[in-house]
C-alpha cells in the first residue's frame, strides 16, 4: 500500500444500498478508494459500477449481524453510509479487511498534520445527516426535485437536473443553510453513488476537481439518480412519504374537512403539522396514522381565512363554514373546514408560524 500505483483485485459480493440484494462484483483496491465493476460470466465489465472512498472509513470484521453470512464485513464511510461486503472464505475476508484498514490508516497518517480547526463546518454538519433519507426526499413525487430534459452540445438527456437546481432544492428544503453547505452535501451524495453525472460538463468536473469541489453549482452541469434507484422509484406509490419530511416535531394535530382536488367532495382528515422540516400532512382516519395520504412543504405557502357569507370561488358541495385556504409554492390550492371559528384561527396561526 506504500505506492500510489498499488492495486489489489478480487471478486467479492456486495449488498446494494438501494436495492438490498447481493451481487458479485470485481473489486479493485487503490490507496484511497475501493472500486467495483460488474462481473458476469467470468468476465469483468469495463464500466465502473461504484466506488467507496476510504478516507475516515470504519471497518467491522467480522460483521456478526448477518447470521447466514458469516463471511461478511462492513465498511462505513465518513458520511455514515454502510457498505456490506462478503468474501469467499474467512482467509480472504480477513485479508481484505486488513488491506483496507492499512489503506485507511495510511490516509489518516497523511492527514495527521492538519489542524482540526481547519475542517470545514459544512463537513462536520454532514455527520448528522442521513444521506439515504435525503435521497428519498429528493425522489419524492410531490416535494422532490423536478426531473426534466436538458440539451448539452446537441445531445438531449432525459430525467435529469442541473447542479444549481440541486443546490436550490437543498437550501429550499432547509437541508443546508447556505449554498456552500449544499454543494458539500451534494458532493457527498455524488461521492456515495446516490447521484451520478450526466453529460460532458459534470463528468469532466468530477474528473478534474478536488474531492470537496466535485459537485458543480452550475446550471449547465447535469446530474441524475442512479439507475437502480429509478427502478425502485418506479414501483413506489405516489402517496409514499419520505422519512425525512415525517421526522419533524409534531406541533399540532386535529380533525378537519378537506375538499378533494378532483371530485371536489369533502372528507374528514387527520391533519398533522410538523416543524424542522415544516410540513403539513393529512391522514385517512379510517386507516392508520402512520402513512399519510397527502402532504406538502409549508415553505412559501400562503394561508388565508375565507368569508362564511356565500360560496368562495373554487369551493363546492356542502359548506358548514369556518373555511380557510392554503396555496402552496407550486400554486396548488387546498380548501379546508374547521369545526369552529376558534379552531380555524388556531390552525391559521399555527401554520403561518411555519411558512
Coordinates of C-alpha atoms in Angstrom, one line a residue:
X1 CA 0.0 0.0 0.0
X2 CA 3.0 2.3 0.1
X3 CA 2.9 3.4 -3.5
X4 CA 0.3 5.3 -5.4
X5 CA 0.2 2.6 -8.1
X6 CA -0.8 -0.2 -5.7
X7 CA -3.8 -2.2 -6.7
X8 CA -5.4 -5.3 -5.3
X9 CA -8.1 -7.1 -7.3
X10 CA -10.5 -9.8 -6.4
X11 CA -14.1 -10.9 -6.6
X12 CA -16.4 -10.3 -3.7
X13 CA -20.2 -9.9 -3.1
X14 CA -21.7 -6.5 -2.2
X15 CA -25.1 -5.7 -0.9
X16 CA -26.8 -2.8 -2.8
X17 CA -27.6 0.2 -0.6
X18 CA -30.7 1.0 -2.7
X19 CA -31.9 -2.4 -3.7
X20 CA -30.8 -4.7 -0.9
X21 CA -29.7 -7.7 -2.9
X22 CA -26.2 -9.3 -3.1
X23 CA -24.3 -9.2 -6.3
X24 CA -20.8 -10.5 -7.4
X25 CA -18.5 -7.6 -8.2
X26 CA -14.9 -7.3 -9.3
X27 CA -13.1 -5.1 -6.7
X28 CA -10.0 -3.1 -7.2
X29 CA -8.4 -1.6 -4.0
X30 CA -6.3 1.5 -4.6
X31 CA -4.5 3.7 -1.9
X32 CA -7.6 5.9 -1.4
X33 CA -10.6 4.1 -2.7
X34 CA -12.3 0.7 -3.4
X35 CA -13.6 0.5 -6.9
X36 CA -16.0 -2.2 -8.1
X37 CA -17.2 -3.4 -11.5
X38 CA -19.9 -5.7 -12.8
X39 CA -18.8 -9.3 -13.0
X40 CA -20.8 -11.8 -15.1
X41 CA -19.9 -15.0 -16.9
X42 CA -16.4 -15.0 -15.6
X43 CA -15.7 -11.6 -17.1
X44 CA -15.2 -8.1 -15.7
X45 CA -17.2 -5.3 -17.3
X46 CA -15.2 -2.3 -18.2
X47 CA -17.8 0.1 -16.8
X48 CA -17.2 1.0 -13.2
X49 CA -20.3 0.4 -11.1
X50 CA -19.3 2.3 -8.0
X51 CA -16.6 3.3 -5.5
X52 CA -16.1 3.6 -1.8
X53 CA -13.8 6.4 -0.7
X54 CA -11.6 5.1 2.2
X55 CA -10.7 8.3 4.0
X56 CA -12.1 8.1 7.6
X57 CA -13.8 4.7 6.9
X58 CA -14.7 2.4 9.8
X59 CA -14.3 -1.3 9.3
X60 CA -16.2 -4.0 11.2
X61 CA -14.9 -7.5 10.6
X62 CA -16.4 -9.9 11.1
X63 CA -19.9 -8.4 10.9
X64 CA -22.0 -10.7 13.0
X65 CA -25.5 -9.2 12.5
X66 CA -25.9 -11.3 9.3
X67 CA -26.1 -14.8 10.9
X68 CA -26.5 -16.5 7.5
X69 CA -23.5 -14.6 6.0
X70 CA -20.5 -15.3 8.3
X71 CA -18.0 -14.1 5.7
X72 CA -19.4 -10.6 5.6
X73 CA -17.8 -7.4 6.8
X74 CA -18.9 -3.8 6.9
X75 CA -17.4 -0.5 5.7
X76 CA -18.9 2.7 7.0
X77 CA -17.9 5.9 5.2
X78 CA -17.2 9.2 6.8
X79 CA -20.7 10.2 5.8
X80 CA -22.3 7.3 7.7
X81 CA -23.2 5.2 4.7
X82 CA -22.8 1.5 5.3
X83 CA -21.4 -0.9 2.6
X84 CA -21.7 -4.6 3.3
X85 CA -19.2 -6.9 1.5
X86 CA -18.9 -10.7 1.5
X87 CA -15.7 -12.7 0.7
X88 CA -15.5 -16.3 -0.5
X89 CA -13.6 -17.5 2.5
X90 CA -12.6 -16.4 6.0
X91 CA -9.0 -16.0 4.9
X92 CA -10.0 -13.7 2.0
X93 CA -12.4 -11.8 4.3
X94 CA -9.7 -11.1 6.9
X95 CA -7.1 -10.3 4.2
X96 CA -9.3 -7.8 2.5
X97 CA -10.3 -6.2 5.8
X98 CA -6.6 -5.9 6.8
X99 CA -5.6 -4.4 3.5
X100 CA -8.4 -1.9 3.6
X101 CA -7.6 -1.0 7.2
X102 CA -4.0 -0.4 6.2
X103 CA -5.1 1.9 3.4
X104 CA -7.4 3.8 5.8
X105 CA -4.6 4.1 8.4
X106 CA -2.2 5.4 5.8
X107 CA -4.7 8.1 4.7
X108 CA -5.1 9.2 8.3
X109 CA -1.4 9.3 8.9
X110 CA -1.1 11.6 5.8
X111 CA -3.7 14.0 7.2
X112 CA -2.3 13.8 10.7
X113 CA -0.6 17.2 10.5
X114 CA -3.8 19.1 9.7
X115 CA -5.4 21.1 12.5
X116 CA -9.0 20.3 13.5
X117 CA -9.8 24.0 13.3
X118 CA -9.2 23.9 9.5
X119 CA -12.1 21.5 8.9
X120 CA -15.0 23.0 7.1
X121 CA -18.1 23.5 9.2
X122 CA -20.2 22.1 6.4
X123 CA -18.3 18.8 6.6
X124 CA -19.0 18.5 10.3
X125 CA -22.7 19.1 9.7
X126 CA -22.8 16.2 7.3
X127 CA -22.1 13.8 10.2
X128 CA -25.6 14.3 11.4
X129 CA -27.3 13.9 8.0
X130 CA -28.7 10.6 6.8
X131 CA -27.9 10.6 3.0
X132 CA -30.4 7.8 2.3
X133 CA -33.2 10.0 3.8
X134 CA -32.0 13.0 1.7
X135 CA -32.2 10.8 -1.4
X136 CA -35.7 9.6 -0.5
X137 CA -36.8 13.2 -0.1
X138 CA -35.2 14.3 -3.4
X139 CA -37.1 11.5 -5.2
X140 CA -40.5 12.2 -3.6
X141 CA -43.1 12.7 -6.3
X142 CA -44.7 15.7 -4.5
X143 CA -41.9 17.7 -2.9
X144 CA -38.8 16.3 -4.5
X145 CA -36.5 17.7 -7.1
X146 CA -38.1 18.1 -10.6
X147 CA -36.8 15.9 -13.4
X148 CA -36.7 17.3 -16.9
X149 CA -34.9 17.1 -20.3
X150 CA -31.7 19.0 -20.9
X151 CA -29.7 19.6 -24.1
X152 CA -25.9 19.8 -24.0
X153 CA -23.8 20.3 -27.1
X154 CA -26.6 18.9 -29.3
X155 CA -27.3 15.8 -27.2
X156 CA -30.6 15.5 -25.2
X157 CA -30.5 14.0 -21.7
X158 CA -33.8 13.0 -20.1
X159 CA -34.9 12.7 -16.5
X160 CA -32.1 14.7 -15.1
X161 CA -31.5 18.0 -13.3
X162 CA -28.8 20.7 -13.1
X163 CA -26.3 21.2 -10.3
X164 CA -27.7 24.6 -9.5
X165 CA -31.2 23.0 -9.3
X166 CA -29.9 20.5 -6.7
X167 CA -28.4 23.3 -4.6
X168 CA -31.5 25.4 -4.9
X169 CA -33.6 22.4 -3.7
X170 CA -31.3 21.6 -0.7
X171 CA -31.4 25.2 0.5
X172 CA -35.2 25.5 -0.1
X173 CA -35.9 22.3 1.9
X174 CA -33.7 23.6 4.8
X175 CA -31.3 20.7 4.5
X176 CA -28.5 23.2 4.0
X177 CA -28.1 26.7 5.5
X178 CA -26.0 28.1 2.6
X179 CA -25.2 27.3 -1.0
X180 CA -21.7 26.3 0.1
X181 CA -23.1 23.7 2.5
X182 CA -25.5 22.5 -0.2
X183 CA -22.5 21.9 -2.5
X184 CA -20.8 19.9 0.2
X185 CA -23.9 17.8 0.8
X186 CA -24.4 17.3 -2.9
X187 CA -20.8 16.2 -3.3
X188 CA -21.3 13.6 -0.5
X189 CA -24.4 12.3 -2.4
X190 CA -22.3 12.1 -5.6
X191 CA -19.4 10.5 -3.7
X192 CA -21.6 7.8 -2.2
X193 CA -23.2 6.9 -5.5
X194 CA -26.6 8.4 -4.7
X195 CA -26.3 10.8 -7.7
X196 CA -24.5 10.3 -11.0
X197 CA -23.0 12.6 -13.5
X198 CA -24.8 13.2 -16.9
X199 CA -23.2 14.8 -19.9
X200 CA -19.7 16.1 -20.5
X201 CA -19.6 19.1 -18.2
X202 CA -20.3 17.3 -14.9
X203 CA -18.2 14.3 -15.9
X204 CA -15.2 16.5 -16.7
X205 CA -15.7 18.4 -13.4
X206 CA -15.7 15.2 -11.5
X207 CA -12.5 14.1 -13.2
X208 CA -10.5 17.3 -12.6
X209 CA -11.9 18.8 -9.4
X210 CA -10.8 18.2 -5.9
X211 CA -12.9 16.0 -3.7
X212 CA -14.6 18.9 -1.8
X213 CA -15.4 20.6 -5.1
X214 CA -16.5 17.7 -7.2
X215 CA -20.2 18.8 -7.4
X216 CA -20.9 21.9 -9.5
X217 CA -23.4 24.6 -8.5
X218 CA -23.9 25.3 -12.2
X219 CA -27.0 25.3 -14.5
X220 CA -25.0 23.6 -17.3
X221 CA -23.7 20.7 -15.2
X222 CA -26.2 17.8 -15.3
X223 CA -26.9 15.0 -12.8
X224 CA -29.4 12.3 -12.3
X225 CA -30.4 9.5 -9.9
X226 CA -28.7 6.1 -10.3
X227 CA -30.5 3.5 -12.5
X228 CA -31.0 1.2 -9.5
X229 CA -32.9 3.9 -7.6
X230 CA -35.0 4.7 -10.6
X231 CA -36.1 1.1 -10.7
X232 CA -37.1 1.2 -7.1
X233 CA -38.8 4.5 -7.6
X234 CA -40.9 3.2 -10.5
X235 CA -42.8 0.9 -8.2
X236 CA -43.1 3.3 -5.3
X237 CA -46.7 4.6 -4.6
X238 CA -47.3 8.2 -5.4
X239 CA -48.5 8.6 -1.9
X240 CA -45.3 7.4 -0.3
X241 CA -43.8 9.9 2.0
X242 CA -40.1 10.3 2.7
X243 CA -38.9 9.5 6.2
X244 CA -37.2 12.9 6.2
X245 CA -40.3 15.0 6.0
X246 CA -42.1 12.9 8.6
X247 CA -39.2 13.2 11.0
X248 CA -40.1 16.7 12.2
X249 CA -41.5 17.6 15.6
X250 CA -45.3 17.4 15.8
X251 CA -46.6 20.9 16.5
X252 CA -50.4 20.5 16.1
X253 CA -52.8 17.8 15.1
X254 CA -56.6 17.6 14.7
X255 CA -59.5 16.6 12.5
X256 CA -60.6 18.9 9.7
X257 CA -62.6 18.6 6.5
X258 CA -60.7 18.8 3.2
X259 CA -62.0 19.3 -0.3
X260 CA -60.7 16.8 -2.8
X261 CA -58.9 18.1 -5.8
X262 CA -60.7 16.0 -8.4
X263 CA -64.2 15.1 -7.2
X264 CA -64.5 18.3 -5.0
X265 CA -66.1 16.2 -2.3
X266 CA -65.4 16.8 1.4
X267 CA -63.8 14.2 3.6
X268 CA -62.6 14.2 7.2
X269 CA -58.9 14.0 7.5
X270 CA -56.5 13.9 10.4
X271 CA -54.1 16.9 9.9
X272 CA -50.6 16.8 11.4
X273 CA -48.4 20.0 11.4
X274 CA -44.6 19.3 11.8
X275 CA -41.6 21.6 12.1
X276 CA -38.0 21.2 11.1
X277 CA -38.7 20.5 8.3
X278 CA -42.0 22.4 8.1
X279 CA -44.7 20.1 6.6
X280 CA -48.5 19.6 6.8
X281 CA -49.6 16.0 6.3
X282 CA -53.1 14.6 6.3
X283 CA -54.3 11.0 7.0
X284 CA -57.4 8.9 6.4
X285 CA -58.9 8.4 9.9
X286 CA -60.4 5.1 8.7
X287 CA -56.9 3.7 8.2
X288 CA -53.6 4.1 10.2
X289 CA -52.0 7.4 11.3
X290 CA -48.6 6.2 10.1
X291 CA -48.8 6.6 6.3
X292 CA -50.3 10.0 5.2
X293 CA -52.5 10.1 2.1
X294 CA -51.1 13.6 1.3
X295 CA -49.0 16.5 2.4
X296 CA -46.8 19.4 1.3
X297 CA -44.0 21.6 2.4
X298 CA -45.1 24.9 4.1
X299 CA -42.1 26.8 2.8
X300 CA -43.5 29.7 0.8
X301 CA -47.2 28.8 1.4
X302 CA -49.9 31.4 1.6
X303 CA -52.8 30.9 4.1
X304 CA -56.0 32.9 4.4
X305 CA -59.3 32.9 6.1
X306 CA -62.4 32.7 3.8
X307 CA -65.6 34.5 4.4
X308 CA -68.6 32.4 5.5
X309 CA -71.0 34.6 3.6
X310 CA -71.6 32.9 0.2
X311 CA -69.6 30.2 -1.5
X312 CA -66.0 31.2 -2.3
X313 CA -64.6 30.6 -5.8
X314 CA -63.3 27.1 -6.2
X315 CA -65.4 25.7 -3.3
X316 CA -68.2 23.2 -4.0
X317 CA -70.5 20.9 -2.0
X318 CA -72.0 21.3 1.5
X319 CA -70.2 24.1 3.2
X320 CA -70.5 24.3 7.0
X321 CA -68.4 27.4 7.4
X322 CA -65.1 28.1 9.2
X323 CA -63.2 27.9 5.9
X324 CA -59.6 28.7 5.2
X325 CA -57.4 28.2 2.2
X326 CA -53.7 27.2 1.7
X327 CA -51.9 27.9 -1.5
X328 CA -48.5 26.1 -1.9
X329 CA -45.5 27.5 -3.6
X330 CA -46.3 25.3 -6.6
X331 CA -49.8 27.0 -6.8
X332 CA -51.9 24.1 -5.5
X333 CA -55.0 25.3 -3.6
X334 CA -56.2 23.4 -0.5
X335 CA -59.7 24.3 0.9
X336 CA -60.2 23.2 4.5
X337 CA -63.1 23.5 7.0
X338 CA -62.6 23.6 10.8
X339 CA -65.3 22.6 13.3
X340 CA -65.4 26.0 15.0
X341 CA -64.2 29.6 14.3
X342 CA -61.7 29.4 17.1
X343 CA -60.2 26.2 15.8
X344 CA -59.9 27.7 12.3
X345 CA -58.0 30.7 13.7
X346 CA -55.8 28.4 15.8
X347 CA -54.8 26.4 12.7
X348 CA -54.2 29.5 10.6
X349 CA -51.9 31.0 13.3
X350 CA -50.0 27.7 13.8
X351 CA -49.4 27.2 10.1
X352 CA -48.3 30.8 9.5
X353 CA -45.5 30.4 12.0
X354 CA -44.0 27.7 9.8
X355 CA -44.4 29.3 6.3

